Coordinates of C-alpha atoms in Angstrom, one line a residue:
Chain A
X922 CA -62.6 -93.3 -83.5
X923 CA -59.9 -95.1 -81.6
X924 CA -59.2 -97.1 -84.8
X925 CA -58.6 -93.9 -86.7
X926 CA -56.3 -92.6 -84.1
X927 CA -54.3 -95.8 -84.2
X928 CA -54.0 -95.6 -88.0
X929 CA -52.9 -92.0 -87.9
X930 CA -50.2 -92.7 -85.4
X931 CA -48.9 -95.6 -87.5
X932 CA -48.8 -93.4 -90.6
X933 CA -47.0 -90.7 -88.7
X934 CA -44.5 -93.3 -87.4
X935 CA -43.8 -94.8 -90.8
X936 CA -43.2 -91.4 -92.5
X937 CA -41.2 -90.2 -89.5
X938 CA -38.9 -93.2 -89.8
X939 CA -38.4 -92.7 -93.5
X940 CA -37.7 -89.0 -92.9
X941 CA -35.1 -90.0 -90.3
X942 CA -33.4 -92.4 -92.8
X943 CA -33.4 -89.5 -95.3
X944 CA -31.7 -87.1 -92.9
X945 CA -29.3 -89.3 -91.0
X946 CA -26.4 -89.3 -93.5
X947 CA -26.6 -85.5 -93.7
X948 CA -26.7 -85.1 -89.9
X949 CA -23.8 -87.4 -89.6
X950 CA -21.7 -85.2 -91.9
X951 CA -22.7 -82.1 -90.0
X952 CA -21.8 -83.5 -86.6
X953 CA -18.5 -85.0 -87.7
X954 CA -17.4 -81.7 -89.4
X955 CA -17.0 -80.2 -85.9
X956 CA -15.0 -83.0 -84.4
X957 CA -11.3 -83.6 -84.1
X958 CA -9.7 -86.0 -86.5
X959 CA -9.4 -88.6 -83.7
X960 CA -13.1 -88.2 -82.7
X961 CA -14.2 -88.5 -86.3
X962 CA -12.2 -91.7 -87.0
X963 CA -15.4 -93.5 -86.3
X964 CA -18.2 -91.6 -87.9
X965 CA -21.0 -91.7 -85.4
X966 CA -23.5 -89.5 -83.5
X967 CA -21.3 -88.9 -80.4
X968 CA -21.1 -85.2 -79.9
X969 CA -17.7 -83.6 -80.2
X970 CA -16.0 -82.6 -76.9
X971 CA -15.4 -79.2 -78.3
X972 CA -16.7 -77.6 -81.5
X973 CA -13.8 -77.5 -84.0
X974 CA -14.6 -74.5 -86.1
X975 CA -11.1 -74.4 -87.4
X976 CA -11.8 -77.5 -89.5
X977 CA -13.5 -75.2 -92.0
X978 CA -10.6 -72.8 -92.3
X979 CA -8.2 -75.7 -92.6
X980 CA -10.3 -77.2 -95.4
X981 CA -10.6 -73.9 -97.2
X982 CA -6.9 -73.5 -97.1
X983 CA -5.8 -77.1 -97.8
X984 CA -8.5 -77.8 -100.4
X985 CA -8.0 -74.4 -102.2
X986 CA -11.7 -74.0 -101.9
X987 CA -11.8 -70.2 -102.5
X988 CA -10.7 -70.8 -106.0
X989 CA -13.0 -73.7 -106.6
X990 CA -16.0 -71.9 -105.0
X991 CA -15.6 -68.9 -107.4
X992 CA -15.1 -71.3 -110.3
X993 CA -18.2 -73.2 -109.5
X994 CA -20.1 -70.0 -108.9
X995 CA -19.0 -68.6 -112.2
X996 CA -19.6 -71.8 -114.2
X997 CA -23.1 -72.3 -112.9
X998 CA -24.4 -68.7 -112.9
X999 CA -22.9 -67.7 -116.3
X1000 CA -24.0 -70.9 -118.0
X1001 CA -27.5 -70.7 -116.5
X1002 CA -27.9 -67.1 -117.5
X1003 CA -27.0 -67.7 -121.1
X1004 CA -29.1 -70.8 -121.1
X1005 CA -32.1 -68.9 -120.1
X1006 CA -31.5 -66.2 -122.7
X1007 CA -31.0 -68.6 -125.7
X1008 CA -33.6 -71.1 -124.6
X1009 CA -36.2 -68.4 -124.1
X1010 CA -35.5 -66.9 -127.5
X1011 CA -35.8 -70.3 -129.1
X1012 CA -38.8 -71.4 -127.2
X1013 CA -40.6 -68.2 -127.9
X1014 CA -40.3 -68.4 -131.7
X1015 CA -41.0 -72.1 -131.7
X1016 CA -44.1 -71.8 -129.6
X1017 CA -45.5 -68.7 -131.4
X1018 CA -44.9 -69.7 -134.9
X1019 CA -45.9 -73.4 -135.1
X1020 CA -44.9 -74.3 -138.7
X1021 CA -44.1 -77.8 -139.6
X1022 CA -40.4 -77.1 -139.6
X1023 CA -40.5 -75.4 -136.2
X1024 CA -42.4 -78.4 -134.8
X1025 CA -39.6 -80.7 -136.0
X1026 CA -36.9 -78.4 -134.6
X1027 CA -38.6 -78.3 -131.2
X1028 CA -38.8 -82.1 -131.0
X1029 CA -35.2 -82.3 -132.3
X1030 CA -34.0 -80.0 -129.4
X1031 CA -36.1 -82.1 -126.9
X1032 CA -34.1 -85.2 -128.0
X1033 CA -31.2 -83.5 -126.3
X1034 CA -32.8 -84.5 -122.9
X1035 CA -32.0 -88.1 -123.9
X1036 CA -28.8 -88.0 -126.0
X1037 CA -25.6 -88.9 -124.2
X1038 CA -22.5 -86.7 -124.7
X1039 CA -19.8 -88.4 -126.7
X1040 CA -16.8 -87.5 -124.5
X1041 CA -14.3 -88.8 -127.1
X1042 CA -15.4 -87.0 -130.3
X1043 CA -16.3 -83.9 -128.1
X1044 CA -12.5 -83.6 -127.6
X1045 CA -12.1 -82.9 -131.3
X1046 CA -15.0 -80.3 -131.3
X1047 CA -13.5 -78.6 -128.2
X1048 CA -10.1 -78.4 -130.0
X1049 CA -11.6 -77.0 -133.2
X1050 CA -13.4 -74.4 -131.2
X1051 CA -10.3 -73.8 -129.0
X1052 CA -12.4 -74.4 -125.9
X1053 CA -10.5 -77.4 -124.5
X1054 CA -9.3 -77.0 -121.0
X1055 CA -10.7 -73.5 -120.7
X1056 CA -13.2 -72.0 -118.3
X1057 CA -15.3 -70.8 -121.2
X1058 CA -15.4 -74.3 -122.6
X1059 CA -16.9 -75.7 -119.4
X1060 CA -19.4 -72.9 -119.3
X1061 CA -20.5 -73.6 -122.9
X1062 CA -20.8 -77.3 -122.2
X1063 CA -22.8 -76.7 -119.1
X1064 CA -25.1 -74.4 -121.0
X1065 CA -25.6 -76.9 -123.8
X1066 CA -26.5 -79.7 -121.4
X1067 CA -29.2 -77.5 -119.9
X1068 CA -30.7 -76.1 -123.1
X1069 CA -33.1 -78.9 -124.1
X1070 CA -35.0 -79.2 -120.7
X1071 CA -35.0 -75.4 -120.4
X1072 CA -36.6 -75.0 -123.9
X1073 CA -39.2 -77.6 -122.8
X1074 CA -40.1 -75.7 -119.7
X1075 CA -40.2 -72.3 -121.3
X1076 CA -42.1 -73.5 -124.4
X1077 CA -44.8 -74.7 -122.1
X1078 CA -44.9 -71.4 -120.2
X1079 CA -44.9 -69.2 -123.3
X1080 CA -48.1 -71.1 -124.5
X1081 CA -49.8 -69.3 -121.5
X1082 CA -48.6 -65.8 -122.3
X1083 CA -51.5 -64.1 -124.2
X1084 CA -50.8 -63.4 -127.9
X1085 CA -52.6 -60.1 -127.5
X1086 CA -49.4 -58.8 -126.0
X1087 CA -47.6 -59.5 -129.2
X1088 CA -50.3 -57.8 -131.2
X1089 CA -50.3 -54.7 -129.0
X1090 CA -46.5 -54.6 -129.3
X1091 CA -46.7 -54.7 -133.1
X1092 CA -49.3 -52.0 -133.2
X1093 CA -47.0 -49.8 -131.0
X1094 CA -44.3 -50.4 -133.6
X1095 CA -42.0 -52.9 -131.9
X1096 CA -39.6 -54.9 -134.1
X1097 CA -39.0 -58.5 -133.3
X1098 CA -36.1 -57.8 -130.9
X1099 CA -37.9 -55.1 -129.0
X1100 CA -41.1 -57.1 -128.8
X1101 CA -39.2 -60.1 -127.3
X1102 CA -36.9 -58.2 -124.9
X1103 CA -39.1 -55.5 -123.6
X1104 CA -42.6 -57.2 -123.8
X1105 CA -42.3 -60.9 -123.7
X1106 CA -39.1 -61.7 -121.8
X1107 CA -40.2 -59.8 -118.6
X1108 CA -43.4 -61.9 -118.6
X1109 CA -41.4 -65.1 -118.5
X1110 CA -39.9 -64.3 -115.1
X1111 CA -41.5 -67.1 -113.1
X1112 CA -40.4 -69.7 -115.6
X1113 CA -37.0 -68.1 -116.0
X1114 CA -36.4 -68.3 -112.2
X1115 CA -37.3 -72.0 -112.3
X1116 CA -35.0 -72.6 -115.2
X1117 CA -32.2 -70.7 -113.5
X1118 CA -32.5 -72.6 -110.2
X1119 CA -32.7 -76.0 -111.9
X1120 CA -29.9 -75.3 -114.2
X1121 CA -27.7 -73.8 -111.4
X1122 CA -28.3 -76.9 -109.2
X1123 CA -27.6 -79.3 -112.1
X1124 CA -24.4 -77.7 -113.1
X1125 CA -23.1 -77.1 -109.5
X1126 CA -23.6 -80.8 -108.9
X1127 CA -22.1 -81.9 -112.2
X1128 CA -18.8 -83.9 -112.0
X1129 CA -18.2 -85.6 -115.3
X1130 CA -17.5 -82.8 -117.7
X1131 CA -14.7 -81.1 -115.6
X1132 CA -13.3 -84.6 -114.9
X1133 CA -12.9 -85.2 -118.6
X1134 CA -12.1 -81.7 -119.8
X1135 CA -10.3 -79.7 -117.1
X1136 CA -6.8 -80.9 -116.2
X1137 CA -5.5 -77.9 -114.2
X1138 CA -6.6 -77.7 -110.5
X1139 CA -6.8 -73.9 -110.9
X1140 CA -10.0 -74.3 -112.9
X1141 CA -11.7 -77.1 -110.9
X1142 CA -15.2 -76.6 -109.6
X1143 CA -16.2 -77.6 -106.1
X1144 CA -17.2 -81.2 -107.0
X1145 CA -13.9 -82.0 -108.5
X1146 CA -12.1 -80.2 -105.6
X1147 CA -14.0 -82.2 -103.0
X1148 CA -13.3 -85.4 -104.8
X1149 CA -9.6 -84.7 -104.9
X1150 CA -9.6 -83.6 -101.3
X1151 CA -11.3 -86.9 -100.3
X1152 CA -8.6 -88.8 -102.2
X1153 CA -5.9 -87.0 -100.2
X1154 CA -7.4 -86.8 -96.7
X1155 CA -9.4 -90.1 -96.6
X1156 CA -8.2 -90.6 -93.0
X1157 CA -9.5 -87.2 -91.8
X1158 CA -13.2 -87.6 -92.0
X1159 CA -13.7 -84.4 -90.0
X1160 CA -12.1 -82.4 -92.7
X1161 CA -13.8 -84.3 -95.5
X1162 CA -17.1 -83.7 -93.7
X1163 CA -16.3 -80.0 -93.5
X1164 CA -15.5 -79.9 -97.2
X1165 CA -18.7 -81.7 -98.0
X1166 CA -20.7 -79.1 -96.0
X1167 CA -19.1 -76.2 -97.8
X1168 CA -19.8 -77.9 -101.2
X1169 CA -23.5 -78.6 -100.5
X1170 CA -24.3 -75.5 -98.5
X1171 CA -25.0 -73.2 -101.5
X1172 CA -27.3 -75.7 -103.2
X1173 CA -29.1 -76.5 -100.0
X1174 CA -29.7 -72.8 -99.4
X1175 CA -30.9 -72.3 -102.9
X1176 CA -33.2 -75.3 -102.5
X1177 CA -34.7 -74.0 -99.3
X1178 CA -35.3 -70.6 -100.8
X1179 CA -36.4 -71.7 -104.2
X1180 CA -38.4 -74.9 -103.4
X1181 CA -41.5 -73.6 -105.0
X1182 CA -39.7 -72.9 -108.3
X1183 CA -37.9 -76.2 -108.3
X1184 CA -41.0 -78.2 -107.8
X1185 CA -42.8 -76.1 -110.4
X1186 CA -40.1 -76.9 -112.9
X1187 CA -39.8 -80.6 -112.2
X1188 CA -43.5 -81.2 -112.3
X1189 CA -44.1 -79.3 -115.5
X1190 CA -45.1 -81.8 -118.1
X1191 CA -46.4 -84.3 -115.5
X1192 CA -49.3 -82.3 -114.1
X1193 CA -52.0 -81.0 -116.3
X1194 CA -53.5 -77.6 -115.9
Chain B
X1207 CA -46.8 -61.0 -139.7
X1208 CA -45.7 -64.2 -137.9
X1209 CA -42.8 -64.7 -140.2
X1210 CA -41.4 -61.2 -139.6
X1211 CA -42.1 -61.0 -135.9
X1212 CA -40.8 -64.5 -135.1
X1213 CA -37.6 -64.7 -137.0
X1214 CA -35.8 -68.1 -137.1
X1215 CA -32.5 -66.6 -136.0
X1216 CA -33.9 -66.5 -132.5
X1217 CA -33.9 -70.3 -132.5
X1218 CA -30.7 -70.7 -134.3
X1219 CA -28.4 -69.7 -131.4
X1220 CA -29.6 -72.4 -129.1
X1221 CA -29.9 -74.8 -132.0
X1222 CA -26.3 -74.2 -133.2
X1223 CA -24.8 -74.8 -129.7
X1224 CA -26.9 -77.9 -129.4
X1225 CA -26.0 -79.3 -132.8
X1226 CA -22.2 -78.5 -132.5
X1227 CA -21.7 -79.8 -129.0
X1228 CA -24.2 -82.7 -128.8
X1229 CA -25.4 -83.9 -132.2
X1230 CA -22.2 -83.5 -134.2
X1231 CA -20.0 -85.4 -131.6
X1232 CA -22.7 -88.1 -131.5
X1233 CA -22.7 -88.5 -135.3
X1234 CA -18.9 -88.3 -135.5
X1235 CA -18.9 -91.1 -132.9
X1236 CA -20.8 -93.4 -135.2
X1237 CA -18.0 -93.1 -137.8
X1238 CA -15.1 -93.2 -135.3
X1239 CA -16.5 -96.2 -133.5
X1240 CA -15.6 -98.1 -136.7
X1241 CA -11.9 -97.1 -136.4
X1242 CA -8.9 -97.9 -134.2
X1243 CA -8.8 -94.3 -133.0
X1244 CA -6.6 -93.8 -129.9
X1245 CA -4.6 -91.2 -128.1
X1246 CA -1.1 -92.4 -128.9
X1247 CA -1.1 -93.1 -132.7
X1248 CA -1.5 -90.3 -135.2
X1249 CA -3.2 -92.3 -137.9
X1250 CA -6.7 -93.7 -137.7
X1251 CA -7.5 -96.9 -139.5
X1252 CA -10.9 -98.2 -140.5
X1253 CA -11.5 -101.5 -138.7
X1254 CA -15.2 -102.2 -139.5
X1255 CA -17.2 -103.6 -136.6
X1256 CA -14.2 -104.8 -134.6
X1257 CA -14.9 -102.6 -131.7
X1258 CA -18.5 -103.7 -131.5
X1259 CA -17.3 -107.3 -131.7
X1260 CA -15.0 -106.6 -128.7
X1261 CA -17.9 -105.1 -126.8
X1262 CA -20.3 -107.9 -127.4
X1263 CA -17.7 -110.7 -127.1
X1264 CA -18.1 -112.8 -124.0
X1265 CA -14.3 -112.8 -123.1
X1266 CA -14.5 -109.1 -122.2
X1267 CA -16.4 -107.4 -119.4
X1268 CA -18.3 -104.9 -121.5
X1269 CA -21.4 -107.1 -121.6
X1270 CA -21.4 -107.3 -117.8
X1271 CA -21.3 -103.5 -117.7
X1272 CA -24.3 -103.2 -120.0
X1273 CA -26.1 -105.9 -118.0
X1274 CA -25.3 -104.1 -114.7
X1275 CA -26.5 -100.8 -116.2
X1276 CA -29.8 -102.3 -117.2
X1277 CA -30.3 -104.0 -113.9
X1278 CA -29.4 -100.8 -112.0
X1279 CA -31.9 -98.8 -114.1
X1280 CA -34.8 -101.2 -113.8
X1281 CA -34.4 -102.0 -110.2
X1282 CA -33.9 -98.4 -109.0
X1283 CA -36.9 -97.3 -111.0
X1284 CA -39.1 -100.0 -109.5
X1285 CA -38.0 -99.5 -105.9
X1286 CA -37.9 -95.7 -106.1
X1287 CA -41.4 -95.6 -107.7
X1288 CA -42.9 -97.8 -105.1
X1289 CA -41.4 -95.9 -102.2
X1290 CA -42.1 -92.5 -103.8
X1291 CA -45.7 -93.4 -104.4
X1292 CA -46.1 -94.6 -100.8
X1293 CA -44.5 -91.4 -99.5
X1294 CA -46.6 -89.2 -101.7
X1295 CA -49.8 -90.9 -100.6
X1296 CA -48.7 -90.7 -96.9
X1297 CA -47.7 -87.0 -97.1
X1298 CA -50.9 -86.2 -98.9
X1299 CA -52.9 -87.7 -96.0
X1300 CA -53.4 -86.0 -92.7
X1301 CA -49.8 -86.2 -91.5
X1302 CA -48.3 -84.0 -88.9
X1303 CA -45.5 -81.6 -90.0
X1304 CA -46.3 -82.3 -93.7
X1305 CA -44.1 -79.6 -95.2
X1306 CA -41.2 -80.5 -92.9
X1307 CA -41.3 -84.1 -94.1
X1308 CA -41.5 -82.9 -97.7
X1309 CA -38.5 -80.7 -97.3
X1310 CA -36.5 -83.4 -95.6
X1311 CA -37.5 -86.2 -98.0
X1312 CA -36.5 -84.1 -101.1
X1313 CA -33.2 -82.9 -99.6
X1314 CA -31.1 -85.9 -100.8
X1315 CA -32.2 -85.0 -104.4
X1316 CA -30.4 -81.7 -104.4
X1317 CA -27.1 -82.9 -103.1
X1318 CA -24.4 -83.7 -105.7
X1319 CA -24.4 -87.4 -106.6
X1320 CA -20.6 -87.4 -106.1
X1321 CA -20.9 -86.1 -102.5
X1322 CA -23.6 -88.7 -101.8
X1323 CA -21.1 -91.3 -102.9
X1324 CA -18.5 -89.9 -100.5
X1325 CA -20.9 -89.8 -97.6
X1326 CA -22.0 -93.4 -98.1
X1327 CA -18.4 -94.5 -98.6
X1328 CA -18.0 -93.5 -94.9
X1329 CA -21.3 -95.1 -93.8
X1330 CA -20.5 -98.4 -95.5
X1331 CA -17.0 -98.6 -94.1
X1332 CA -16.9 -102.2 -92.5
X1333 CA -15.1 -101.5 -89.2
X1334 CA -16.1 -98.1 -88.1
X1335 CA -18.8 -97.1 -90.6
X1336 CA -22.2 -96.0 -89.3
X1337 CA -24.1 -98.8 -90.9
X1338 CA -22.3 -101.7 -89.2
X1339 CA -22.0 -99.8 -85.9
X1340 CA -25.7 -99.2 -85.9
X1341 CA -26.4 -102.9 -86.6
X1342 CA -24.0 -103.9 -83.8
X1343 CA -25.6 -101.4 -81.4
X1344 CA -29.0 -103.0 -81.9
X1345 CA -27.5 -106.5 -81.5
X1346 CA -27.7 -107.5 -85.2
X1347 CA -24.0 -108.4 -85.4
X1348 CA -24.7 -111.1 -87.9
X1349 CA -26.1 -108.6 -90.3
X1350 CA -22.9 -106.6 -90.6
X1351 CA -21.3 -106.8 -94.1
X1352 CA -18.5 -105.6 -96.1
X1353 CA -21.0 -103.5 -98.0
X1354 CA -18.8 -102.3 -100.8
X1355 CA -16.2 -105.0 -101.2
X1356 CA -18.3 -108.1 -100.9
X1357 CA -19.3 -109.3 -104.3
X1358 CA -22.8 -110.2 -103.0
X1359 CA -23.5 -106.8 -101.6
X1360 CA -21.5 -104.2 -103.6
X1361 CA -24.1 -103.7 -106.3
X1362 CA -27.0 -103.8 -104.0
X1363 CA -25.4 -101.1 -101.8
X1364 CA -25.0 -98.9 -104.9
X1365 CA -28.7 -99.4 -105.7
X1366 CA -29.7 -98.6 -102.1
X1367 CA -27.7 -95.4 -102.3
X1368 CA -29.5 -94.4 -105.4
X1369 CA -32.9 -95.2 -103.9
X1370 CA -31.9 -93.0 -100.9
X1371 CA -31.2 -90.1 -103.2
X1372 CA -34.0 -90.5 -105.7
X1373 CA -37.2 -91.6 -103.9
X1374 CA -38.0 -88.1 -102.6
X1375 CA -37.8 -86.7 -106.1
X1376 CA -40.4 -89.1 -107.3
X1377 CA -42.5 -88.4 -104.2
X1378 CA -42.5 -84.6 -105.0
X1379 CA -43.6 -85.1 -108.6
X1380 CA -46.3 -87.6 -107.7
X1381 CA -47.4 -85.4 -104.8
X1382 CA -48.1 -82.5 -107.1
X1383 CA -50.3 -84.7 -109.2
X1384 CA -52.1 -86.1 -106.2
X1385 CA -53.0 -82.6 -105.0
X1386 CA -54.4 -81.8 -108.4
X1387 CA -56.9 -84.7 -108.2
X1388 CA -60.3 -83.3 -107.2
X1389 CA -61.9 -84.7 -104.1
X1390 CA -65.2 -85.0 -105.9
X1391 CA -64.0 -88.2 -107.6
X1392 CA -63.4 -89.8 -104.2
X1393 CA -66.7 -88.6 -102.9
X1394 CA -68.5 -90.0 -105.9
X1395 CA -66.8 -93.3 -105.5
X1396 CA -67.7 -93.5 -101.8
X1397 CA -71.3 -93.0 -102.6
X1398 CA -71.0 -95.9 -105.0
X1399 CA -69.6 -97.9 -102.1
X1400 CA -65.9 -98.2 -103.2
X1401 CA -63.4 -99.2 -100.5
X1402 CA -60.0 -97.6 -100.0
X1403 CA -58.2 -100.1 -102.2
X1404 CA -60.7 -99.6 -105.0
X1405 CA -60.4 -95.8 -104.8
X1406 CA -56.6 -96.1 -105.0
X1407 CA -56.7 -98.6 -107.9
X1408 CA -59.4 -97.0 -110.0
X1409 CA -59.0 -93.3 -109.3
X1410 CA -55.5 -92.5 -107.9
X1411 CA -53.4 -94.8 -110.1
X1412 CA -55.0 -93.9 -113.4
X1413 CA -54.9 -90.1 -112.7
X1414 CA -51.2 -90.4 -111.7
X1415 CA -50.3 -92.2 -114.9
X1416 CA -49.0 -89.1 -116.7
X1417 CA -46.8 -88.2 -113.8
X1418 CA -45.6 -91.8 -113.4
X1419 CA -44.7 -91.9 -117.1
X1420 CA -42.6 -88.7 -116.7
X1421 CA -40.7 -90.0 -113.6
X1422 CA -40.1 -93.3 -115.3
X1423 CA -38.8 -91.8 -118.5
X1424 CA -36.6 -89.3 -116.7
X1425 CA -35.2 -92.0 -114.4
X1426 CA -34.7 -94.3 -117.3
X1427 CA -32.5 -91.7 -119.1
X1428 CA -30.7 -90.9 -115.8
X1429 CA -30.2 -94.6 -114.8
X1430 CA -28.5 -95.5 -118.1
X1431 CA -26.0 -92.7 -117.6
X1432 CA -25.2 -93.6 -114.0
X1433 CA -21.5 -92.8 -113.1
X1434 CA -20.7 -90.7 -110.1
X1435 CA -21.9 -93.1 -107.3
X1436 CA -20.3 -96.1 -108.8
X1437 CA -17.1 -94.3 -109.5
X1438 CA -16.7 -93.1 -105.9
X1439 CA -18.2 -96.1 -104.1
X1440 CA -16.6 -99.0 -105.8
X1441 CA -15.0 -97.8 -109.1
X1442 CA -16.4 -100.9 -110.7
X1443 CA -15.0 -103.3 -108.1
X1444 CA -14.7 -105.7 -106.5
X1445 CA -13.1 -107.1 -109.7
X1446 CA -15.5 -106.0 -112.4
X1447 CA -18.6 -106.8 -110.4
X1448 CA -20.1 -103.3 -110.4
X1449 CA -18.9 -101.9 -113.7
X1450 CA -21.5 -99.9 -115.6
X1451 CA -21.3 -98.4 -119.1
X1452 CA -20.1 -95.0 -118.0
X1453 CA -17.3 -96.3 -115.7
X1454 CA -16.1 -98.4 -118.6
X1455 CA -16.3 -95.4 -120.9
X1456 CA -14.2 -93.4 -118.5
X1457 CA -11.6 -96.2 -118.2
X1458 CA -11.3 -96.3 -122.0
X1459 CA -10.8 -92.5 -121.9
X1460 CA -8.0 -92.7 -119.3
X1461 CA -6.4 -95.6 -121.3
X1462 CA -6.6 -93.5 -124.5
X1463 CA -8.3 -96.3 -126.4
X1464 CA -10.9 -94.0 -127.9
X1465 CA -12.2 -96.4 -130.6
X1466 CA -13.7 -98.9 -128.1
X1467 CA -14.9 -96.1 -125.8
X1468 CA -16.7 -94.4 -128.7
X1469 CA -18.3 -97.6 -129.7
X1470 CA -19.6 -98.0 -126.2
X1471 CA -21.1 -94.5 -126.2
X1472 CA -22.5 -95.1 -129.7
X1473 CA -24.4 -98.2 -128.5
X1474 CA -25.8 -96.0 -125.7
X1475 CA -26.4 -93.2 -128.3
X1476 CA -28.7 -95.5 -130.4
X1477 CA -30.5 -96.9 -127.4
X1478 CA -31.1 -93.4 -126.0
X1479 CA -32.2 -92.0 -129.3
X1480 CA -34.8 -94.7 -129.5
X1481 CA -35.9 -94.1 -125.9
X1482 CA -35.8 -90.4 -126.4
X1483 CA -38.0 -90.6 -129.4
X1484 CA -40.7 -92.4 -127.4
X1485 CA -40.2 -90.1 -124.5
X1486 CA -40.8 -86.9 -126.5
X1487 CA -43.8 -88.5 -128.2
X1488 CA -45.2 -89.1 -124.8
X1489 CA -44.3 -85.7 -123.4
X1490 CA -45.6 -83.7 -126.4
X1491 CA -48.8 -85.8 -126.4
X1492 CA -49.4 -84.8 -122.8
X1493 CA -49.0 -81.2 -123.7
X1494 CA -51.4 -81.3 -126.6
X1495 CA -54.2 -82.7 -124.4

């Protein structure tokens, strides 16, 4: 009995230590965001003499964060919404009508999970479509990067939606559009929430596409703004920390609220049943 | 009925976007990687395999970038999988505050890679960074390093940061699979006299294989595209010691020499097409079972 108690305490200690390692860098940022520039010149766990809340307002003003916040918000939410819509429509037909061609198309779209973007030739495509250096362009690119995995998740989910619903819809005289939008789409809600959260997180955290394709600061998302701010204010770690907190706060909140959905999405395909 | 009720134009919207913005640029890249395309000359000339010769020539640093990318990918996958598996097994056992641990351990995975890079840039700062200060505080002065500027340590530090960010992600996926394993297997094994190691080796590991396959494949695809961390932490330095394919691609983009850059991406395009082919075969096999 004593042996078991010993073993349990060692297990708890090990996992406790690893959890501490996981949280330390984040706590460090939180504490230093409330310090003066002098106090934060050495980033450590000494508590600030006085909480410097004005760091946040300074950062919002100097880093032009209001703009970037709304940019990021618009980019992530609009691209995620369109991603759900188009992916669900595609996944629905591919999953319901499994012809040879549709099977090939499905696997072809899944290849997109692997394929790297060619940033050079994509310039040409962006110019032809007149999307280069525009907000719409970034939204389209974000959506495209999220489509393959979303189709994968939704395809799996639609397999579990009973076909009898389709048949009932047809008997009631639905056309294909009505059948999908008023019968099937509402049934996809759990998977759609998962897709939205994952896609929102991925695009909010994305850094490369705006780095390549947005050259005006007005259109920058949070990631690019925080990077630029870091370049300018490397000496003021208190401000950089405050900026980091404002950047990660939305995704951390979304994570805490939507944990269940995130895990469901990430584990689909790896857990049977 | 199926033909009428499941029209192909439902698929075509997603398909069109995907083809236009991912597949077409990829295929164009194959052609343009054979040219001297750049941002300052109007005309484009066919140069055959010259760009690929540049990439694979030993006088340049591209091979180093490819080598680093491969080392990064393999070592992060191995370390993250071992730690992730350990964590999953631990959290699944009778641990106190199980869900709190799970929330904390997964947290690094949702923070932007770029931000993680900035945070660790501060932590690894040699004079006043937290890493060296903590080592000094516990009397390990000899262990302090110039983590990001010492050629011995820079790449290892980058790998460590990626492990910090990604181990929890693997843990969560493996944990979900662990919880799906019925207890009756273990009970049956116990009756047959199996010890803890045998249970782990002959029940847990085989039943985790599908999940391990998925995490490995996803991490493989992710590792080959690594950029944000390296860009922020070292930007390929010191010298070229930590260059990876994507930082080199970005340098080529900034320099305007698109031909070489496209050739680099095209090399990656072929590798990832091949990997992706195997990946989807695995993923769609899982789903048919």
